[in-house]
């Protein structure tokens, strides 16, 4: 199995087979995140395709010395799915989908047979609920801090503090 | 922007909640401040873990085919930045002079399927590009391998034995200070070395480059090639250690 850097080098040379191999490696991760953000259906499939097309078109922007590719592609995947979500939201003018905990419930369905996910869920579940909700709305719903403040009817300063506390806590847990 | 402010904004930055102006200032800071860049890396790792904190669902099988169809339809966009050599040398073809279709054909050599498509396109190129198109009609690939001084570098030389124009791709050559360069040599069976017309100074490890080589003689005259480390102005003959080179083979004997 070629390394990510080898695949990216081939993609820079416009080798479509290398992109296909990269899809084999990251397709499930990208699709799963897309589903978590935009829901099941065509939107998640299109967001997944768009993510890999961005890798194909923007491979020169990736700096391997800055972040691992596995993190980079997931950042693209998240941004792509959130752009899609915002677009759908504007189109349907529907703000009902802003449920923070809904993401967690949705995930629980498949949690049983996925050891890796069990591990990660424990990480997120270790956060106090108020911090977790703020993080979920920001990460999986792409809300700005002022949108979160409005949605949760709390001061902006509180949102800032909780976001920061949540990420720092996760960082410290990952380091252990 | 001061480190204190950067630290404060990091969580918002990771979640995409900062403004475009803030993003620009933050990126400028990360490029000069190792401590904040390290802090950023830690939060990037957190973000990557959150990204996977969802149930893993396999995508529908037809999604891959749909994606690859869109990739093929995207026409393999190639920008000048993709392929531009670090500096222009008189013997180096500039890509501006080559048709985009030909470049795509050359770039796609490592993918057989794309390569066949590119050949069709290449046949439409005009006579001015005949030398380059030659490669597509009688292609030969020679692998370049790293020496003990070559780190993880690798490369391919693609040419047609009768033509004097070839294409060289290299990857992962160790970074060099600005005072030095890797110089390409084309070697005849009797050991005579022709200057390959490439002086390349990678600024970072892990770079990928493509060079169009305009050789002093038809490629079939040579039996190997390689890079040595030289002063940035180049040398009339190799003086520094070999970095990346091919084994000796008969380049005139084309095998399909
Ligand atoms: Zn700093």
PDB file of N, CA and C in Angstrom, chain A residues 9 13-17 19-20 23-24 28-29 31-33 36 45 48-50 52-53 56 60 63-64 67 71 74 78 107 110 114 116-117 119-120 124 138-140 143-145 160 163-164 167 170-171 174-175, chain B residues 7-8 11-12 14-17 42-60 62-64 66-68 70-71 74 76-78 81-82 107-108 110-111 113-114 169 204-206 208 210:
ATOM      1  N   UNK A   9       1.999  12.553  -4.422  1.00  0.00           N
ATOM      2  CA  UNK A   9       2.972  12.854  -5.474  1.00  0.00           C
ATOM      3  C   UNK A   9       2.415  12.410  -6.826  1.00  0.00           C
ATOM      4  N   UNK A  13       0.902  14.500 -10.359  1.00  0.00           N
ATOM      5  CA  UNK A  13       1.179  14.171 -11.762  1.00  0.00           C
ATOM      6  C   UNK A  13      -0.110  13.784 -12.497  1.00  0.00           C
ATOM      7  N   UNK A  14      -1.245  14.100 -11.893  1.00  0.00           N
ATOM      8  CA  UNK A  14      -2.571  13.866 -12.484  1.00  0.00           C
ATOM      9  C   UNK A  14      -2.833  12.381 -12.703  1.00  0.00           C
ATOM     10  N   UNK A  15      -2.392  11.557 -11.778  1.00  0.00           N
ATOM     11  CA  UNK A  15      -2.654  10.130 -11.866  1.00  0.00           C
ATOM     12  C   UNK A  15      -3.984   9.821 -11.180  1.00  0.00           C
ATOM     13  N   UNK A  16      -4.992   9.547 -12.000  1.00  0.00           N
ATOM     14  CA  UNK A  16      -6.333   9.324 -11.457  1.00  0.00           C
ATOM     15  C   UNK A  16      -6.393   8.038 -10.631  1.00  0.00           C
ATOM     16  N   UNK A  17      -5.555   7.053 -10.995  1.00  0.00           N
ATOM     17  CA  UNK A  17      -5.549   5.804 -10.225  1.00  0.00           C
ATOM     18  C   UNK A  17      -5.134   6.073  -8.777  1.00  0.00           C
ATOM     19  N   UNK A  19      -5.738   8.764  -7.091  1.00  0.00           N
ATOM     20  CA  UNK A  19      -6.889   9.330  -6.388  1.00  0.00           C
ATOM     21  C   UNK A  19      -7.870   8.222  -6.006  1.00  0.00           C
ATOM     22  N   UNK A  20      -8.018   7.235  -6.904  1.00  0.00           N
ATOM     23  CA  UNK A  20      -8.901   6.109  -6.604  1.00  0.00           C
ATOM     24  C   UNK A  20      -8.403   5.347  -5.373  1.00  0.00           C
ATOM     25  N   UNK A  23      -9.166   7.265  -2.361  1.00  0.00           N
ATOM     26  CA  UNK A  23     -10.591   7.106  -2.042  1.00  0.00           C
ATOM     27  C   UNK A  23     -10.820   5.802  -1.281  1.00  0.00           C
ATOM     28  N   UNK A  24     -10.161   4.731  -1.734  1.00  0.00           N
ATOM     29  CA  UNK A  24     -10.303   3.450  -1.031  1.00  0.00           C
ATOM     30  C   UNK A  24      -9.912   3.596   0.437  1.00  0.00           C
ATOM     31  N   UNK A  28     -14.588   5.974   3.338  1.00  0.00           N
ATOM     32  CA  UNK A  28     -15.541   5.724   4.420  1.00  0.00           C
ATOM     33  C   UNK A  28     -15.491   6.824   5.476  1.00  0.00           C
ATOM     34  N   UNK A  29     -14.286   7.274   5.804  1.00  0.00           N
ATOM     35  CA  UNK A  29     -14.166   8.333   6.817  1.00  0.00           C
ATOM     36  C   UNK A  29     -14.832   9.623   6.341  1.00  0.00           C
ATOM     37  N   UNK A  31     -17.125   9.965   3.943  1.00  0.00           N
ATOM     38  CA  UNK A  31     -18.563   9.779   3.784  1.00  0.00           C
ATOM     39  C   UNK A  31     -19.265   9.801   5.146  1.00  0.00           C
ATOM     40  N   UNK A  32     -18.656   9.145   6.138  1.00  0.00           N
ATOM     41  CA  UNK A  32     -19.269   9.091   7.466  1.00  0.00           C
ATOM     42  C   UNK A  32     -19.399  10.480   8.072  1.00  0.00           C
ATOM     43  N   UNK A  33     -18.348  11.288   7.921  1.00  0.00           N
ATOM     44  CA  UNK A  33     -18.419  12.653   8.448  1.00  0.00           C
ATOM     45  C   UNK A  33     -19.471  13.464   7.684  1.00  0.00           C
ATOM     46  N   UNK A  36     -22.813  12.587   8.957  1.00  0.00           N
ATOM     47  CA  UNK A  36     -23.057  13.176  10.275  1.00  0.00           C
ATOM     48  C   UNK A  36     -23.440  14.646  10.151  1.00  0.00           C
ATOM     49  N   UNK A  45     -23.415  12.058  -0.370  1.00  0.00           N
ATOM     50  CA  UNK A  45     -22.634  11.501  -1.479  1.00  0.00           C
ATOM     51  C   UNK A  45     -21.963  12.607  -2.285  1.00  0.00           C
ATOM     52  N   UNK A  48     -19.091  14.092  -0.406  1.00  0.00           N
ATOM     53  CA  UNK A  48     -17.933  13.183  -0.453  1.00  0.00           C
ATOM     54  C   UNK A  48     -17.189  13.321  -1.779  1.00  0.00           C
ATOM     55  N   UNK A  49     -17.938  13.309  -2.869  1.00  0.00           N
ATOM     56  CA  UNK A  49     -17.304  13.510  -4.186  1.00  0.00           C
ATOM     57  C   UNK A  49     -16.580  14.846  -4.242  1.00  0.00           C
ATOM     58  N   UNK A  50     -17.256  15.894  -3.767  1.00  0.00           N
ATOM     59  CA  UNK A  50     -16.654  17.238  -3.836  1.00  0.00           C
ATOM     60  C   UNK A  50     -15.353  17.291  -3.034  1.00  0.00           C
ATOM     61  N   UNK A  52     -13.159  14.856  -2.537  1.00  0.00           N
ATOM     62  CA  UNK A  52     -12.055  14.245  -3.281  1.00  0.00           C
ATOM     63  C   UNK A  52     -11.700  15.057  -4.530  1.00  0.00           C
ATOM     64  N   UNK A  53     -12.678  15.707  -5.113  1.00  0.00           N
ATOM     65  CA  UNK A  53     -12.373  16.579  -6.262  1.00  0.00           C
ATOM     66  C   UNK A  53     -11.529  17.774  -5.815  1.00  0.00           C
ATOM     67  N   UNK A  56      -8.060  16.582  -5.498  1.00  0.00           N
ATOM     68  CA  UNK A  56      -7.531  16.448  -6.870  1.00  0.00           C
ATOM     69  C   UNK A  56      -7.109  17.811  -7.423  1.00  0.00           C
ATOM     70  N   UNK A  60      -1.762  20.954  -4.648  1.00  0.00           N
ATOM     71  CA  UNK A  60      -0.573  21.792  -4.466  1.00  0.00           C
ATOM     72  C   UNK A  60      -0.636  22.617  -3.186  1.00  0.00           C
ATOM     73  N   UNK A  63       0.560  21.193   2.504  1.00  0.00           N
ATOM     74  CA  UNK A  63       1.941  21.242   3.002  1.00  0.00           C
ATOM     75  C   UNK A  63       2.116  20.116   4.013  1.00  0.00           C
ATOM     76  N   UNK A  64       2.873  19.108   3.633  1.00  0.00           N
ATOM     77  CA  UNK A  64       2.950  17.936   4.518  1.00  0.00           C
ATOM     78  C   UNK A  64       3.695  18.243   5.813  1.00  0.00           C
ATOM     79  N   UNK A  67       0.627  19.802   8.507  1.00  0.00           N
ATOM     80  CA  UNK A  67      -0.301  18.869   9.154  1.00  0.00           C
ATOM     81  C   UNK A  67      -0.323  17.550   8.386  1.00  0.00           C
ATOM     82  N   UNK A  71      -5.429  14.503   8.536  1.00  0.00           N
ATOM     83  CA  UNK A  71      -6.155  15.612   9.166  1.00  0.00           C
ATOM     84  C   UNK A  71      -6.622  16.609   8.115  1.00  0.00           C
ATOM     85  N   UNK A  74      -9.772  15.540   6.248  1.00  0.00           N
ATOM     86  CA  UNK A  74     -10.969  15.609   7.075  1.00  0.00           C
ATOM     87  C   UNK A  74     -11.397  17.065   7.293  1.00  0.00           C
ATOM     88  N   UNK A  78     -15.035  18.296   6.251  1.00  0.00           N
ATOM     89  CA  UNK A  78     -15.937  19.018   7.154  1.00  0.00           C
ATOM     90  C   UNK A  78     -16.406  20.316   6.501  1.00  0.00           C
ATOM     91  N   UNK A 107     -25.305   8.863  16.237  1.00  0.00           N
ATOM     92  CA  UNK A 107     -24.076   8.064  16.217  1.00  0.00           C
ATOM     93  C   UNK A 107     -24.236   6.774  17.006  1.00  0.00           C
ATOM     94  N   UNK A 110     -24.775   2.916  15.595  1.00  0.00           N
ATOM     95  CA  UNK A 110     -23.754   2.013  15.085  1.00  0.00           C
ATOM     96  C   UNK A 110     -22.582   1.833  16.039  1.00  0.00           C
ATOM     97  N   UNK A 114     -18.254  -0.908  16.655  1.00  0.00           N
ATOM     98  CA  UNK A 114     -17.144  -0.111  16.117  1.00  0.00           C
ATOM     99  C   UNK A 114     -16.226   0.311  17.255  1.00  0.00           C
ATOM    100  N   UNK A 116     -13.218   1.476  17.423  1.00  0.00           N
ATOM    101  CA  UNK A 116     -12.522   2.747  17.321  1.00  0.00           C
ATOM    102  C   UNK A 116     -13.442   3.884  17.743  1.00  0.00           C
ATOM    103  N   UNK A 117     -14.652   3.804  17.260  1.00  0.00           N
ATOM    104  CA  UNK A 117     -15.634   4.826  17.584  1.00  0.00           C
ATOM    105  C   UNK A 117     -15.954   4.814  19.076  1.00  0.00           C
ATOM    106  N   UNK A 119     -13.990   4.225  21.430  1.00  0.00           N
ATOM    107  CA  UNK A 119     -12.893   4.957  22.050  1.00  0.00           C
ATOM    108  C   UNK A 119     -13.111   6.462  21.924  1.00  0.00           C
ATOM    109  N   UNK A 120     -13.480   6.891  20.710  1.00  0.00           N
ATOM    110  CA  UNK A 120     -13.666   8.315  20.476  1.00  0.00           C
ATOM    111  C   UNK A 120     -14.891   8.853  21.191  1.00  0.00           C
ATOM    112  N   UNK A 124     -15.398  12.165  23.721  1.00  0.00           N
ATOM    113  CA  UNK A 124     -16.364  13.265  23.681  1.00  0.00           C
ATOM    114  C   UNK A 124     -17.297  13.227  24.887  1.00  0.00           C
ATOM    115  N   UNK A 138     -20.678  23.791  16.855  1.00  0.00           N
ATOM    116  CA  UNK A 138     -19.625  24.441  16.074  1.00  0.00           C
ATOM    117  C   UNK A 138     -19.044  23.475  15.054  1.00  0.00           C
ATOM    118  N   UNK A 139     -18.727  22.262  15.501  1.00  0.00           N
ATOM    119  CA  UNK A 139     -17.996  21.345  14.614  1.00  0.00           C
ATOM    120  C   UNK A 139     -18.895  20.700  13.563  1.00  0.00           C
ATOM    121  N   UNK A 140     -20.038  20.153  13.989  1.00  0.00           N
ATOM    122  CA  UNK A 140     -20.878  19.399  13.058  1.00  0.00           C
ATOM    123  C   UNK A 140     -21.957  20.249  12.392  1.00  0.00           C
ATOM    124  N   UNK A 143     -21.777  26.368  13.040  1.00  0.00           N
ATOM    125  CA  UNK A 143     -22.320  27.643  13.514  1.00  0.00           C
ATOM    126  C   UNK A 143     -21.199  28.536  14.033  1.00  0.00           C
ATOM    127  N   UNK A 144     -21.368  29.842  13.824  1.00  0.00           N
ATOM    128  CA  UNK A 144     -20.434  30.803  14.404  1.00  0.00           C
ATOM    129  C   UNK A 144     -20.728  30.913  15.898  1.00  0.00           C
ATOM    130  N   UNK A 145     -19.806  31.549  16.593  1.00  0.00           N
ATOM    131  CA  UNK A 145     -20.033  31.680  18.036  1.00  0.00           C
ATOM    132  C   UNK A 145     -21.276  32.516  18.343  1.00  0.00           C
ATOM    133  N   UNK A 160     -17.633  31.416  23.996  1.00  0.00           N
ATOM    134  CA  UNK A 160     -16.180  31.433  23.799  1.00  0.00           C
ATOM    135  C   UNK A 160     -15.483  30.574  24.858  1.00  0.00           C
ATOM    136  N   UNK A 163     -16.238  26.771  24.374  1.00  0.00           N
ATOM    137  CA  UNK A 163     -15.577  26.206  23.189  1.00  0.00           C
ATOM    138  C   UNK A 163     -14.113  25.928  23.498  1.00  0.00           C
ATOM    139  N   UNK A 164     -13.506  26.948  24.050  1.00  0.00           N
ATOM    140  CA  UNK A 164     -12.091  26.865  24.383  1.00  0.00           C
ATOM    141  C   UNK A 164     -11.821  25.750  25.392  1.00  0.00           C
ATOM    142  N   UNK A 167     -12.135  22.221  23.727  1.00  0.00           N
ATOM    143  CA  UNK A 167     -11.007  21.822  22.876  1.00  0.00           C
ATOM    144  C   UNK A 167      -9.756  21.559  23.705  1.00  0.00           C
ATOM    145  N   UNK A 170     -10.104  18.184  25.351  1.00  0.00           N
ATOM    146  CA  UNK A 170      -9.872  17.100  24.386  1.00  0.00           C
ATOM    147  C   UNK A 170      -8.391  16.972  24.063  1.00  0.00           C
ATOM    148  N   UNK A 171      -7.743  18.117  23.878  1.00  0.00           N
ATOM    149  CA  UNK A 171      -6.309  18.090  23.573  1.00  0.00           C
ATOM    150  C   UNK A 171      -5.539  17.400  24.710  1.00  0.00           C
ATOM    151  N   UNK A 174      -6.110  13.680  24.688  1.00  0.00           N
ATOM    152  CA  UNK A 174      -5.408  12.984  23.610  1.00  0.00           C
ATOM    153  C   UNK A 174      -3.928  12.834  23.920  1.00  0.00           C
ATOM    154  N   UNK A 175      -3.392  13.788  24.661  1.00  0.00           N
ATOM    155  CA  UNK A 175      -1.957  13.742  24.954  1.00  0.00           C
ATOM    156  C   UNK A 175      -1.617  12.665  25.969  1.00  0.00           C
TER     157      UNK A 175
ATOM    158  N   UNK B   7      -3.060  32.406  20.782  1.00  0.00           N
ATOM    159  CA  UNK B   7      -3.504  31.343  21.680  1.00  0.00           C
ATOM    160  C   UNK B   7      -5.000  31.453  21.954  1.00  0.00           C
ATOM    161  N   UNK B   8      -5.454  32.689  22.121  1.00  0.00           N
ATOM    162  CA  UNK B   8      -6.873  32.906  22.423  1.00  0.00           C
ATOM    163  C   UNK B   8      -7.749  32.506  21.229  1.00  0.00           C
ATOM    164  N   UNK B  11      -8.797  28.016  19.262  1.00  0.00           N
ATOM    165  CA  UNK B  11      -9.985  27.160  19.199  1.00  0.00           C
ATOM    166  C   UNK B  11     -10.981  27.621  18.137  1.00  0.00           C
ATOM    167  N   UNK B  12     -11.179  28.935  18.018  1.00  0.00           N
ATOM    168  CA  UNK B  12     -12.092  29.448  16.997  1.00  0.00           C
ATOM    169  C   UNK B  12     -11.540  29.183  15.603  1.00  0.00           C
ATOM    170  N   UNK B  14      -9.581  26.717  14.631  1.00  0.00           N
ATOM    171  CA  UNK B  14      -9.727  25.299  14.306  1.00  0.00           C
ATOM    172  C   UNK B  14     -11.159  24.965  13.897  1.00  0.00           C
ATOM    173  N   UNK B  15     -12.125  25.674  14.475  1.00  0.00           N
ATOM    174  CA  UNK B  15     -13.529  25.404  14.172  1.00  0.00           C
ATOM    175  C   UNK B  15     -14.029  26.257  13.010  1.00  0.00           C
ATOM    176  N   UNK B  16     -13.142  27.000  12.367  1.00  0.00           N
ATOM    177  CA  UNK B  16     -13.541  27.804  11.211  1.00  0.00           C
ATOM    178  C   UNK B  16     -14.406  28.991  11.587  1.00  0.00           C
ATOM    179  N   UNK B  17     -14.226  29.502  12.806  1.00  0.00           N
ATOM    180  CA  UNK B  17     -15.082  30.599  13.269  1.00  0.00           C
ATOM    181  C   UNK B  17     -14.377  31.958  13.214  1.00  0.00           C
ATOM    182  N   UNK B  42      -1.340  20.629  17.647  1.00  0.00           N
ATOM    183  CA  UNK B  42      -2.059  19.867  18.674  1.00  0.00           C
ATOM    184  C   UNK B  42      -3.573  19.983  18.487  1.00  0.00           C
ATOM    185  N   UNK B  43      -4.034  21.204  18.150  1.00  0.00           N
ATOM    186  CA  UNK B  43      -5.476  21.375  17.954  1.00  0.00           C
ATOM    187  C   UNK B  43      -5.946  20.736  16.639  1.00  0.00           C
ATOM    188  N   UNK B  44      -5.054  20.708  15.657  1.00  0.00           N
ATOM    189  CA  UNK B  44      -5.399  20.009  14.411  1.00  0.00           C
ATOM    190  C   UNK B  44      -5.638  18.530  14.711  1.00  0.00           C
ATOM    191  N   UNK B  45      -4.802  17.965  15.574  1.00  0.00           N
ATOM    192  CA  UNK B  45      -4.967  16.555  15.953  1.00  0.00           C
ATOM    193  C   UNK B  45      -6.309  16.349  16.652  1.00  0.00           C
ATOM    194  N   UNK B  46      -6.686  17.294  17.504  1.00  0.00           N
ATOM    195  CA  UNK B  46      -7.991  17.210  18.177  1.00  0.00           C
ATOM    196  C   UNK B  46      -9.104  17.229  17.141  1.00  0.00           C
ATOM    197  N   UNK B  47      -9.001  18.153  16.207  1.00  0.00           N
ATOM    198  CA  UNK B  47     -10.020  18.292  15.167  1.00  0.00           C
ATOM    199  C   UNK B  47     -10.146  17.009  14.349  1.00  0.00           C
ATOM    200  N   UNK B  48      -8.993  16.381  14.062  1.00  0.00           N
ATOM    201  CA  UNK B  48      -9.023  15.145  13.279  1.00  0.00           C
ATOM    202  C   UNK B  48      -9.727  14.031  14.058  1.00  0.00           C
ATOM    203  N   UNK B  49      -9.552  14.038  15.377  1.00  0.00           N
ATOM    204  CA  UNK B  49     -10.236  13.011  16.179  1.00  0.00           C
ATOM    205  C   UNK B  49     -11.738  13.257  16.226  1.00  0.00           C
ATOM    206  N   UNK B  50     -12.135  14.533  16.345  1.00  0.00           N
ATOM    207  CA  UNK B  50     -13.572  14.833  16.356  1.00  0.00           C
ATOM    208  C   UNK B  50     -14.200  14.402  15.029  1.00  0.00           C
ATOM    209  N   UNK B  51     -13.435  14.603  13.948  1.00  0.00           N
ATOM    210  CA  UNK B  51     -13.954  14.258  12.617  1.00  0.00           C
ATOM    211  C   UNK B  51     -14.297  12.782  12.521  1.00  0.00           C
ATOM    212  N   UNK B  52     -13.614  11.960  13.327  1.00  0.00           N
ATOM    213  CA  UNK B  52     -13.870  10.524  13.253  1.00  0.00           C
ATOM    214  C   UNK B  52     -14.762  10.037  14.382  1.00  0.00           C
ATOM    215  N   UNK B  53     -15.267  10.970  15.166  1.00  0.00           N
ATOM    216  CA  UNK B  53     -16.140  10.593  16.283  1.00  0.00           C
ATOM    217  C   UNK B  53     -17.572  10.436  15.805  1.00  0.00           C
ATOM    218  N   UNK B  54     -17.736   9.805  14.672  1.00  0.00           N
ATOM    219  CA  UNK B  54     -19.067   9.559  14.125  1.00  0.00           C
ATOM    220  C   UNK B  54     -19.123   8.091  13.714  1.00  0.00           C
ATOM    221  N   UNK B  55     -20.320   7.520  13.635  1.00  0.00           N
ATOM    222  CA  UNK B  55     -20.397   6.117  13.209  1.00  0.00           C
ATOM    223  C   UNK B  55     -19.851   5.974  11.797  1.00  0.00           C
ATOM    224  N   UNK B  56     -19.057   4.941  11.587  1.00  0.00           N
ATOM    225  CA  UNK B  56     -18.447   4.749  10.276  1.00  0.00           C
ATOM    226  C   UNK B  56     -19.410   4.011   9.359  1.00  0.00           C
ATOM    227  N   UNK B  57     -19.786   4.668   8.278  1.00  0.00           N
ATOM    228  CA  UNK B  57     -20.735   4.129   7.312  1.00  0.00           C
ATOM    229  C   UNK B  57     -20.036   4.017   5.967  1.00  0.00           C
ATOM    230  N   UNK B  58     -20.030   2.815   5.387  1.00  0.00           N
ATOM    231  CA  UNK B  58     -19.403   2.656   4.063  1.00  0.00           C
ATOM    232  C   UNK B  58     -20.243   3.374   3.017  1.00  0.00           C
ATOM    233  N   UNK B  59     -19.610   4.129   2.114  1.00  0.00           N
ATOM    234  CA  UNK B  59     -20.379   4.797   1.059  1.00  0.00           C
ATOM    235  C   UNK B  59     -20.942   3.782   0.076  1.00  0.00           C
ATOM    236  N   UNK B  60     -22.018   4.131  -0.631  1.00  0.00           N
ATOM    237  CA  UNK B  60     -22.555   3.222  -1.654  1.00  0.00           C
ATOM    238  C   UNK B  60     -21.476   2.907  -2.684  1.00  0.00           C
ATOM    239  N   UNK B  62     -21.422   2.603  -5.848  1.00  0.00           N
ATOM    240  CA  UNK B  62     -21.350   3.342  -7.126  1.00  0.00           C
ATOM    241  C   UNK B  62     -20.732   4.724  -6.952  1.00  0.00           C
ATOM    242  N   UNK B  63     -20.521   5.138  -5.685  1.00  0.00           N
ATOM    243  CA  UNK B  63     -19.998   6.491  -5.468  1.00  0.00           C
ATOM    244  C   UNK B  63     -18.587   6.640  -6.032  1.00  0.00           C
ATOM    245  N   UNK B  64     -17.786   5.576  -5.906  1.00  0.00           N
ATOM    246  CA  UNK B  64     -16.413   5.663  -6.412  1.00  0.00           C
ATOM    247  C   UNK B  64     -16.408   5.848  -7.933  1.00  0.00           C
ATOM    248  N   UNK B  66     -18.724   7.130  -9.746  1.00  0.00           N
ATOM    249  CA  UNK B  66     -19.236   8.472 -10.050  1.00  0.00           C
ATOM    250  C   UNK B  66     -18.143   9.517  -9.848  1.00  0.00           C
ATOM    251  N   UNK B  67     -17.375   9.340  -8.771  1.00  0.00           N
ATOM    252  CA  UNK B  67     -16.275  10.278  -8.502  1.00  0.00           C
ATOM    253  C   UNK B  67     -15.241  10.222  -9.627  1.00  0.00           C
ATOM    254  N   UNK B  68     -14.842   8.999 -10.012  1.00  0.00           N
ATOM    255  CA  UNK B  68     -13.792   8.878 -11.017  1.00  0.00           C
ATOM    256  C   UNK B  68     -14.268   9.407 -12.378  1.00  0.00           C
ATOM    257  N   UNK B  70     -16.224  11.972 -12.680  1.00  0.00           N
ATOM    258  CA  UNK B  70     -16.105  13.434 -12.580  1.00  0.00           C
ATOM    259  C   UNK B  70     -14.641  13.861 -12.680  1.00  0.00           C
ATOM    260  N   UNK B  71     -13.738  13.038 -12.122  1.00  0.00           N
ATOM    261  CA  UNK B  71     -12.307  13.354 -12.233  1.00  0.00           C
ATOM    262  C   UNK B  71     -11.894  13.352 -13.703  1.00  0.00           C
ATOM    263  N   UNK B  74     -13.134  16.313 -15.443  1.00  0.00           N
ATOM    264  CA  UNK B  74     -12.569  17.592 -15.004  1.00  0.00           C
ATOM    265  C   UNK B  74     -11.394  17.998 -15.888  1.00  0.00           C
ATOM    266  N   UNK B  76      -8.306  16.985 -16.019  1.00  0.00           N
ATOM    267  CA  UNK B  76      -6.977  17.014 -15.399  1.00  0.00           C
ATOM    268  C   UNK B  76      -6.349  18.405 -15.412  1.00  0.00           C
ATOM    269  N   UNK B  77      -6.903  19.347 -14.628  1.00  0.00           N
ATOM    270  CA  UNK B  77      -6.371  20.707 -14.645  1.00  0.00           C
ATOM    271  C   UNK B  77      -4.901  20.731 -14.241  1.00  0.00           C
ATOM    272  N   UNK B  78      -4.092  21.333 -15.056  1.00  0.00           N
ATOM    273  CA  UNK B  78      -2.674  21.469 -14.742  1.00  0.00           C
ATOM    274  C   UNK B  78      -2.350  22.952 -14.740  1.00  0.00           C
ATOM    275  N   UNK B  81       1.990  26.398 -11.978  1.00  0.00           N
ATOM    276  CA  UNK B  81       2.654  26.176 -10.697  1.00  0.00           C
ATOM    277  C   UNK B  81       2.973  24.693 -10.498  1.00  0.00           C
ATOM    278  N   UNK B  82       2.078  23.837 -11.018  1.00  0.00           N
ATOM    279  CA  UNK B  82       2.289  22.397 -10.863  1.00  0.00           C
ATOM    280  C   UNK B  82       3.618  21.956 -11.422  1.00  0.00           C
ATOM    281  N   UNK B 107       2.272  14.275 -18.337  1.00  0.00           N
ATOM    282  CA  UNK B 107       2.072  14.126 -16.899  1.00  0.00           C
ATOM    283  C   UNK B 107       1.360  12.832 -16.575  1.00  0.00           C
ATOM    284  N   UNK B 108       0.546  12.390 -17.497  1.00  0.00           N
ATOM    285  CA  UNK B 108      -0.303  11.237 -17.210  1.00  0.00           C
ATOM    286  C   UNK B 108       0.409   9.918 -17.458  1.00  0.00           C
ATOM    287  N   UNK B 110       2.221   7.985 -15.939  1.00  0.00           N
ATOM    288  CA  UNK B 110       2.228   6.920 -14.950  1.00  0.00           C
ATOM    289  C   UNK B 110       0.863   6.243 -14.800  1.00  0.00           C
ATOM    290  N   UNK B 111      -0.114   6.764 -15.457  1.00  0.00           N
ATOM    291  CA  UNK B 111      -1.404   6.115 -15.430  1.00  0.00           C
ATOM    292  C   UNK B 111      -1.721   5.633 -16.841  1.00  0.00           C
ATOM    293  N   UNK B 113      -4.224   4.296 -18.288  1.00  0.00           N
ATOM    294  CA  UNK B 113      -5.503   4.643 -18.900  1.00  0.00           C
ATOM    295  C   UNK B 113      -5.489   6.100 -19.382  1.00  0.00           C
ATOM    296  N   UNK B 114      -5.065   6.994 -18.476  1.00  0.00           N
ATOM    297  CA  UNK B 114      -4.978   8.402 -18.856  1.00  0.00           C
ATOM    298  C   UNK B 114      -3.991   8.580 -19.991  1.00  0.00           C
ATOM    299  N   UNK B 169      10.680  13.399 -13.903  1.00  0.00           N
ATOM    300  CA  UNK B 169       9.973  13.738 -12.671  1.00  0.00           C
ATOM    301  C   UNK B 169      10.831  13.290 -11.499  1.00  0.00           C
ATOM    302  N   UNK B 204      12.289  22.578   0.409  1.00  0.00           N
ATOM    303  CA  UNK B 204      11.846  21.697   1.493  1.00  0.00           C
ATOM    304  C   UNK B 204      11.967  20.253   1.033  1.00  0.00           C
ATOM    305  N   UNK B 205      12.074  19.341   1.980  1.00  0.00           N
ATOM    306  CA  UNK B 205      11.995  17.918   1.666  1.00  0.00           C
ATOM    307  C   UNK B 205      10.589  17.639   1.149  1.00  0.00           C
ATOM    308  N   UNK B 206      10.456  16.630   0.314  1.00  0.00           N
ATOM    309  CA  UNK B 206       9.113  16.229  -0.092  1.00  0.00           C
ATOM    310  C   UNK B 206       8.570  16.979  -1.286  1.00  0.00           C
ATOM    311  N   UNK B 208       7.984  17.872  -5.241  1.00  0.00           N
ATOM    312  CA  UNK B 208       7.788  17.068  -6.438  1.00  0.00           C
ATOM    313  C   UNK B 208       8.007  18.004  -7.615  1.00  0.00           C
ATOM    314  N   UNK B 210       8.706  18.415 -12.057  1.00  0.00           N
ATOM    315  CA  UNK B 210       8.738  17.848 -13.390  1.00  0.00           C
ATOM    316  C   UNK B 210       9.570  18.773 -14.262  1.00  0.00           C
TER     317      UNK B 210
END
